[in-house]
Amino acid sequence: VNAAALAPSLRERHAHLLAALDDELRACGRAPDAVTILAVAKRQPLERVREALAAGIAHVGESYYQEAVRKYGLEREALAAARLHFIGRVQTNKAAGIARLFDVVQSVDRPEAALALDRAARRIGKRLVVLLQLNLAAPGRQGCDPSEAERLAEVVHACPGLHLDGVMAMGPLTDDRRAIARAFERAAAVFARIGGTTLSLGMSGDWREAVRAGATMIRIGTALFGSRGVAAAGTAPDSSEPSS
Ligand SMILES: *Cc1c(COP(=O)(O)O)cnc(C)c1O
């Protein structure tokens, strides 16, 4: 049996996801276009990203700055009109590159990251769209504590090179659907206080809970591209970058 012949294509996975998203939106009484799909392309080769763009994807997410530079180049011609979102940890020594390459940084989780991105964006005359990343899971994980989000929002509002557009968070790593839903509801409450247009919640395994909690963007990797498995040659993150 040829396994490749049985595996669904990216186009089929995308169509399946759109249909399931449509059903979920209908079930919770939300508008059919209320949620945008961000295709998370970390550890996927450029060829797969091209397939996603051809299937209608308009937003691409990357977790590692160096992988994104290698994949798209500093001019990002391959991405055409698609918007590129950074969803990994913002290392301040890479802020200049991140501010140049990306349209949106979803992972601002501390004042130092905001200030470094602000300096870098102003230097190139750009107003960078950013989201605050909340930590809804366990202490020590990436993201700002929800109780500190308003203070971090004030820092970002004071940065002329940044435009605060909402909140991003990852759900807790658990099979307890109620716990996931509660965590996303906490993120939605912070989003309501902070404002903006983007509530980025939910991944392949928990996007339904995210949609029910009011997400306007879901970040989908494996349900769209299939397993990340082993990194393809030339696209592996640097050993200095954590793999997740
Ligand atoms: C990898 C990643 C995703 C996508 O995860 P999947 O489970 O493959 O859909 C979404 N958000 C962030 C921040 C990620 O690092």
mmCIF file of C-alpha atoms and ligand atoms in Angstrom:
data_model
loop_
_atom_site.group_PDB
_atom_site.id
_atom_site.type_symbol
_atom_site.label_atom_id
_atom_site.label_comp_id
_atom_site.label_asym_id
_atom_site.label_seq_id
_atom_site.Cartn_x
_atom_site.Cartn_y
_atom_site.Cartn_z
ATOM 1 C CA VAL A 1 0.000 0.000 0.000
ATOM 2 C CA ASN A 2 1.331 3.426 -0.916
ATOM 3 C CA ALA A 3 0.994 5.477 2.278
ATOM 4 C CA ALA A 4 1.461 8.750 0.405
ATOM 5 C CA ALA A 5 -1.576 7.951 -1.743
ATOM 6 C CA LEU A 6 -3.709 7.502 1.385
ATOM 7 C CA ALA A 7 -2.485 10.583 3.235
ATOM 8 C CA PRO A 8 -4.804 13.542 2.780
ATOM 9 C CA SER A 9 -3.303 16.451 0.882
ATOM 10 C CA LEU A 10 -2.874 19.845 2.470
ATOM 11 C CA ARG A 11 -5.720 21.098 0.332
ATOM 12 C CA GLU A 12 -7.986 18.334 1.709
ATOM 13 C CA ARG A 13 -6.944 19.020 5.310
ATOM 14 C CA HIS A 14 -7.605 22.733 4.789
ATOM 15 C CA ALA A 15 -11.053 22.077 3.304
ATOM 16 C CA HIS A 16 -11.866 19.701 6.175
ATOM 17 C CA LEU A 17 -10.729 22.267 8.751
ATOM 18 C CA LEU A 18 -12.775 25.047 7.119
ATOM 19 C CA ALA A 19 -15.884 22.850 7.161
ATOM 20 C CA ALA A 20 -15.368 21.894 10.821
ATOM 21 C CA LEU A 21 -14.722 25.541 11.740
ATOM 22 C CA ASP A 22 -17.883 26.566 9.913
ATOM 23 C CA ASP A 23 -19.900 23.975 11.884
ATOM 24 C CA GLU A 24 -18.405 25.120 15.186
ATOM 25 C CA LEU A 25 -19.086 28.810 14.452
ATOM 26 C CA ARG A 26 -22.656 28.012 13.497
ATOM 27 C CA ALA A 27 -23.119 25.925 16.658
ATOM 28 C CA CYS A 28 -22.065 28.817 18.870
ATOM 29 C CA GLY A 29 -23.955 31.462 16.910
ATOM 30 C CA ARG A 30 -20.910 33.332 15.641
ATOM 31 C CA ALA A 31 -20.497 34.887 12.198
ATOM 32 C CA PRO A 32 -19.115 32.546 9.491
ATOM 33 C CA ASP A 33 -16.037 34.742 8.959
ATOM 34 C CA ALA A 34 -15.365 35.437 12.663
ATOM 35 C CA VAL A 35 -12.199 33.336 12.870
ATOM 36 C CA THR A 36 -9.016 33.516 10.788
ATOM 37 C CA ILE A 37 -6.710 30.521 10.408
ATOM 38 C CA LEU A 38 -3.018 31.125 11.045
ATOM 39 C CA ALA A 39 -1.013 28.345 9.381
ATOM 40 C CA VAL A 40 1.826 27.469 11.763
ATOM 41 C CA ALA A 41 4.680 26.475 9.456
ATOM 42 C CA LYS A 42 7.515 25.825 11.900
ATOM 43 C CA ARG A 43 9.663 22.885 10.772
ATOM 44 C CA GLN A 44 7.765 22.679 7.483
ATOM 45 C CA PRO A 45 9.654 23.325 4.252
ATOM 46 C CA LEU A 46 8.864 26.296 2.021
ATOM 47 C CA GLU A 47 7.240 23.951 -0.489
ATOM 48 C CA ARG A 48 4.511 23.108 2.045
ATOM 49 C CA VAL A 49 3.979 26.788 2.805
ATOM 50 C CA ARG A 50 3.540 27.416 -0.924
ATOM 51 C CA GLU A 51 0.885 24.689 -0.988
ATOM 52 C CA ALA A 52 -0.893 26.357 1.946
ATOM 53 C CA LEU A 53 -0.868 29.728 0.172
ATOM 54 C CA ALA A 54 -2.230 28.086 -2.981
ATOM 55 C CA ALA A 55 -5.020 26.555 -0.855
ATOM 56 C CA GLY A 56 -6.047 30.043 0.297
ATOM 57 C CA ILE A 57 -4.077 30.560 3.527
ATOM 58 C CA ALA A 58 -3.379 34.275 4.091
ATOM 59 C CA HIS A 59 -1.608 34.208 7.481
ATOM 60 C CA VAL A 60 1.565 32.233 8.228
ATOM 61 C CA GLY A 61 3.119 31.741 11.672
ATOM 62 C CA GLU A 62 6.722 30.940 12.582
ATOM 63 C CA SER A 63 8.274 30.222 15.987
ATOM 64 C CA TYR A 64 11.979 30.610 15.197
ATOM 65 C CA TYR A 65 13.480 33.751 13.690
ATOM 66 C CA GLN A 66 16.433 32.018 12.044
ATOM 67 C CA GLU A 67 14.274 29.319 10.484
ATOM 68 C CA ALA A 68 12.009 32.034 9.037
ATOM 69 C CA VAL A 69 14.950 33.963 7.564
ATOM 70 C CA ARG A 70 16.325 30.791 5.974
ATOM 71 C CA LYS A 71 12.939 29.837 4.594
ATOM 72 C CA TYR A 72 11.672 33.162 3.250
ATOM 73 C CA GLY A 73 14.754 35.347 3.007
ATOM 74 C CA LEU A 74 14.764 38.914 4.287
ATOM 75 C CA GLU A 75 12.588 40.026 1.351
ATOM 76 C CA ARG A 76 10.028 37.211 1.793
ATOM 77 C CA GLU A 77 9.051 37.131 -1.887
ATOM 78 C CA ALA A 78 7.722 33.571 -1.525
ATOM 79 C CA LEU A 79 5.028 34.765 0.846
ATOM 80 C CA ALA A 80 3.550 37.228 -1.651
ATOM 81 C CA ALA A 81 0.698 39.064 0.109
ATOM 82 C CA ALA A 82 0.410 36.701 3.093
ATOM 83 C CA ARG A 83 0.975 38.183 6.549
ATOM 84 C CA LEU A 84 3.794 36.713 8.603
ATOM 85 C CA HIS A 85 3.276 36.291 12.367
ATOM 86 C CA PHE A 86 5.987 35.602 14.935
ATOM 87 C CA ILE A 87 4.739 33.234 17.671
ATOM 88 C CA GLY A 88 7.986 32.176 19.364
ATOM 89 C CA ARG A 89 9.937 33.582 22.245
ATOM 90 C CA VAL A 90 11.219 37.106 21.522
ATOM 91 C CA GLN A 91 14.931 37.126 22.253
ATOM 92 C CA THR A 92 15.922 40.763 22.599
ATOM 93 C CA ASN A 93 19.129 40.225 20.593
ATOM 94 C CA LYS A 94 16.948 39.181 17.615
ATOM 95 C CA ALA A 95 14.423 42.017 17.983
ATOM 96 C CA ALA A 96 15.832 43.998 15.042
ATOM 97 C CA GLY A 97 15.472 41.051 12.680
ATOM 98 C CA ILE A 98 12.046 40.085 14.009
ATOM 99 C CA ALA A 99 10.743 43.662 13.641
ATOM 100 C CA ARG A 100 11.990 43.772 10.051
ATOM 101 C CA LEU A 101 10.789 40.358 8.870
ATOM 102 C CA PHE A 102 7.399 39.986 10.570
ATOM 103 C CA ASP A 103 4.095 41.858 10.209
ATOM 104 C CA VAL A 104 2.771 40.798 13.605
ATOM 105 C CA VAL A 105 4.521 39.657 16.797
ATOM 106 C CA GLN A 106 2.036 37.639 18.876
ATOM 107 C CA SER A 107 4.431 36.770 21.684
ATOM 108 C CA VAL A 108 5.212 39.971 23.584
ATOM 109 C CA ASP A 109 5.342 38.653 27.141
ATOM 110 C CA ARG A 110 7.537 41.098 29.082
ATOM 111 C CA PRO A 111 8.511 44.781 29.029
ATOM 112 C CA GLU A 112 12.066 44.091 27.746
ATOM 113 C CA ALA A 113 10.658 42.360 24.658
ATOM 114 C CA ALA A 114 8.276 45.264 23.997
ATOM 115 C CA LEU A 115 10.989 47.885 24.406
ATOM 116 C CA ALA A 116 13.473 46.038 22.175
ATOM 117 C CA LEU A 117 10.865 45.597 19.416
ATOM 118 C CA ASP A 118 9.819 49.244 19.759
ATOM 119 C CA ARG A 119 13.394 50.509 19.306
ATOM 120 C CA ALA A 120 13.912 48.216 16.312
ATOM 121 C CA ALA A 121 10.599 49.143 14.664
ATOM 122 C CA ARG A 122 11.161 52.887 15.084
ATOM 123 C CA ARG A 123 14.646 52.596 13.593
ATOM 124 C CA ILE A 124 13.109 51.307 10.339
ATOM 125 C CA GLY A 125 10.052 53.584 10.460
ATOM 126 C CA LYS A 126 7.612 50.740 11.058
ATOM 127 C CA ARG A 127 4.642 50.466 13.408
ATOM 128 C CA LEU A 128 4.727 46.814 14.372
ATOM 129 C CA VAL A 129 1.454 45.105 15.295
ATOM 130 C CA VAL A 130 1.837 43.109 18.511
ATOM 131 C CA LEU A 131 -0.239 40.898 20.796
ATOM 132 C CA LEU A 132 0.393 40.210 24.477
ATOM 133 C CA GLN A 133 1.130 36.555 25.161
ATOM 134 C CA LEU A 134 -0.521 35.303 28.337
ATOM 135 C CA ASN A 135 0.610 32.311 30.360
ATOM 136 C CA LEU A 136 -2.526 30.275 31.141
ATOM 137 C CA ALA A 137 -0.714 27.053 31.913
ATOM 138 C CA ALA A 138 1.923 26.587 34.571
ATOM 139 C CA PRO A 139 4.225 29.060 36.319
ATOM 140 C CA GLY A 140 7.477 29.457 34.447
ATOM 141 C CA ARG A 141 6.002 28.815 31.010
ATOM 142 C CA GLN A 142 6.223 31.504 28.358
ATOM 143 C CA GLY A 143 3.795 34.396 28.605
ATOM 144 C CA CYS A 144 2.864 37.103 31.040
ATOM 145 C CA ASP A 145 0.690 36.336 34.049
ATOM 146 C CA PRO A 146 -2.900 37.447 33.286
ATOM 147 C CA SER A 147 -2.836 39.631 36.421
ATOM 148 C CA GLU A 148 0.078 41.595 34.917
ATOM 149 C CA ALA A 149 -1.364 41.993 31.426
ATOM 150 C CA GLU A 150 -2.755 45.474 31.974
ATOM 151 C CA ARG A 151 0.614 46.742 33.190
ATOM 152 C CA LEU A 152 2.342 45.250 30.163
ATOM 153 C CA ALA A 153 -0.349 46.791 27.931
ATOM 154 C CA GLU A 154 0.521 50.214 29.357
ATOM 155 C CA VAL A 155 4.177 49.659 28.475
ATOM 156 C CA VAL A 156 3.215 48.744 24.905
ATOM 157 C CA HIS A 157 0.814 51.694 24.582
ATOM 158 C CA ALA A 158 3.698 54.004 25.475
ATOM 159 C CA CYS A 159 5.792 52.589 22.586
ATOM 160 C CA PRO A 160 5.321 54.662 19.398
ATOM 161 C CA GLY A 161 6.785 51.854 17.266
ATOM 162 C CA LEU A 162 4.195 49.300 18.425
ATOM 163 C CA HIS A 163 0.462 48.908 17.898
ATOM 164 C CA LEU A 164 -1.244 46.694 20.478
ATOM 165 C CA ASP A 165 -3.947 44.617 18.785
ATOM 166 C CA GLY A 166 -4.951 41.990 21.341
ATOM 167 C CA VAL A 167 -3.946 38.837 23.140
ATOM 168 C CA MET A 168 -2.429 35.436 22.362
ATOM 169 C CA ALA A 169 -2.231 32.376 24.599
ATOM 170 C CA MET A 170 -1.616 28.655 24.526
ATOM 171 C CA GLY A 171 -4.020 26.354 26.360
ATOM 172 C CA PRO A 172 -2.854 24.170 29.227
ATOM 173 C CA LEU A 173 -1.389 20.783 28.290
ATOM 174 C CA THR A 174 -4.224 18.562 29.501
ATOM 175 C CA ASP A 175 -7.039 16.403 28.178
ATOM 176 C CA ASP A 176 -9.451 18.061 30.615
ATOM 177 C CA ARG A 177 -11.670 19.950 28.134
ATOM 178 C CA ARG A 178 -13.293 21.975 30.940
ATOM 179 C CA ALA A 179 -9.882 23.161 32.173
ATOM 180 C CA ILE A 180 -8.940 24.200 28.641
ATOM 181 C CA ALA A 181 -12.238 26.060 28.218
ATOM 182 C CA ARG A 182 -11.798 27.851 31.547
ATOM 183 C CA ALA A 183 -8.268 28.917 30.638
ATOM 184 C CA PHE A 184 -9.435 30.318 27.297
ATOM 185 C CA GLU A 185 -12.255 32.171 29.040
ATOM 186 C CA ARG A 186 -9.673 33.834 31.286
ATOM 187 C CA ALA A 187 -7.758 34.941 28.176
ATOM 188 C CA ALA A 188 -10.971 36.283 26.633
ATOM 189 C CA ALA A 189 -11.613 38.336 29.783
ATOM 190 C CA VAL A 190 -8.136 39.891 29.561
ATOM 191 C CA PHE A 191 -8.709 40.595 25.843
ATOM 192 C CA ALA A 192 -11.993 42.373 26.703
ATOM 193 C CA ARG A 193 -10.104 44.675 29.081
ATOM 194 C CA ILE A 194 -7.120 45.329 26.822
ATOM 195 C CA GLY A 195 -8.958 45.689 23.518
ATOM 196 C CA GLY A 196 -7.809 45.238 19.937
ATOM 197 C CA THR A 197 -9.116 43.019 17.155
ATOM 198 C CA THR A 198 -7.216 39.754 17.651
ATOM 199 C CA LEU A 199 -7.753 37.042 20.250
ATOM 200 C CA SER A 200 -5.324 34.318 19.152
ATOM 201 C CA LEU A 201 -6.231 31.083 20.963
ATOM 202 C CA GLY A 202 -6.327 27.416 20.084
ATOM 203 C CA MET A 203 -4.146 24.984 18.161
ATOM 204 C CA SER A 204 -4.837 21.691 16.343
ATOM 205 C CA GLY A 205 -5.950 19.933 19.536
ATOM 206 C CA ASP A 206 -8.013 22.651 21.219
ATOM 207 C CA TRP A 207 -9.270 25.095 18.596
ATOM 208 C CA ARG A 208 -12.936 24.199 19.201
ATOM 209 C CA GLU A 209 -12.721 25.346 22.841
ATOM 210 C CA ALA A 210 -10.962 28.487 21.582
ATOM 211 C CA VAL A 211 -13.723 29.284 19.091
ATOM 212 C CA ARG A 212 -16.347 28.807 21.812
ATOM 213 C CA ALA A 213 -14.409 31.218 24.053
ATOM 214 C CA GLY A 214 -14.410 33.908 21.347
ATOM 215 C CA ALA A 215 -11.078 33.446 19.537
ATOM 216 C CA THR A 216 -10.738 35.511 16.363
ATOM 217 C CA MET A 217 -7.629 33.591 15.229
ATOM 218 C CA ILE A 218 -6.691 29.926 15.635
ATOM 219 C CA ARG A 219 -3.075 28.782 15.120
ATOM 220 C CA ILE A 220 -3.007 25.489 13.265
ATOM 221 C CA GLY A 221 0.095 23.415 12.527
ATOM 222 C CA THR A 222 -0.332 19.637 12.401
ATOM 223 C CA ALA A 223 -4.044 19.610 11.472
ATOM 224 C CA LEU A 224 -3.087 21.511 8.318
ATOM 225 C CA PHE A 225 0.434 20.368 7.429
ATOM 226 C CA GLY A 226 0.456 16.931 9.044
ATOM 227 C CA SER A 227 3.115 15.821 11.477
ATOM 228 C CA ARG A 228 6.185 18.031 11.803
ATOM 229 C CA GLY A 229 8.294 14.927 12.445
ATOM 230 C CA VAL A 230 11.960 15.405 11.687
ATOM 231 C CA ALA A 231 12.964 18.850 10.470
ATOM 232 C CA ALA A 232 13.607 19.004 6.730
ATOM 233 C CA ALA A 233 17.154 19.821 5.674
ATOM 234 C CA GLY A 234 17.844 23.535 5.759
ATOM 235 C CA THR A 235 14.784 24.397 7.807
ATOM 236 C CA ALA A 236 15.792 23.057 11.217
ATOM 237 C CA PRO A 237 15.858 25.600 13.989
ATOM 238 C CA ASP A 238 19.278 26.377 15.391
ATOM 239 C CA SER A 239 20.351 24.242 18.269
ATOM 240 C CA SER A 240 20.215 27.424 20.356
ATOM 241 C CA GLU A 241 16.493 27.661 19.675
ATOM 242 C CA PRO A 242 14.232 25.460 21.771
ATOM 243 C CA SER A 243 12.197 22.954 19.783
ATOM 244 C CA SER A 244 8.515 22.793 20.595
HETATM 245 C C1 LIG B 1 3.481 24.952 17.205
HETATM 246 C C2 LIG B 1 2.542 25.989 17.664
HETATM 247 C C3 LIG B 1 1.201 26.001 17.234
HETATM 248 C C4 LIG B 1 0.593 24.928 16.344
HETATM 249 O O1 LIG B 1 0.523 23.698 17.007
HETATM 250 P P1 LIG B 1 -0.263 22.447 16.375
HETATM 251 O O2 LIG B 1 -0.609 21.622 17.560
HETATM 252 O O3 LIG B 1 0.685 21.774 15.457
HETATM 253 O O4 LIG B 1 -1.463 22.961 15.672
HETATM 254 C C5 LIG B 1 0.394 27.051 17.657
HETATM 255 N N1 LIG B 1 0.856 28.024 18.456
HETATM 256 C C6 LIG B 1 2.129 28.041 18.899
HETATM 257 C C7 LIG B 1 2.574 29.168 19.779
HETATM 258 C C8 LIG B 1 3.006 27.029 18.520
HETATM 259 O O5 LIG B 1 4.263 27.050 18.988
#
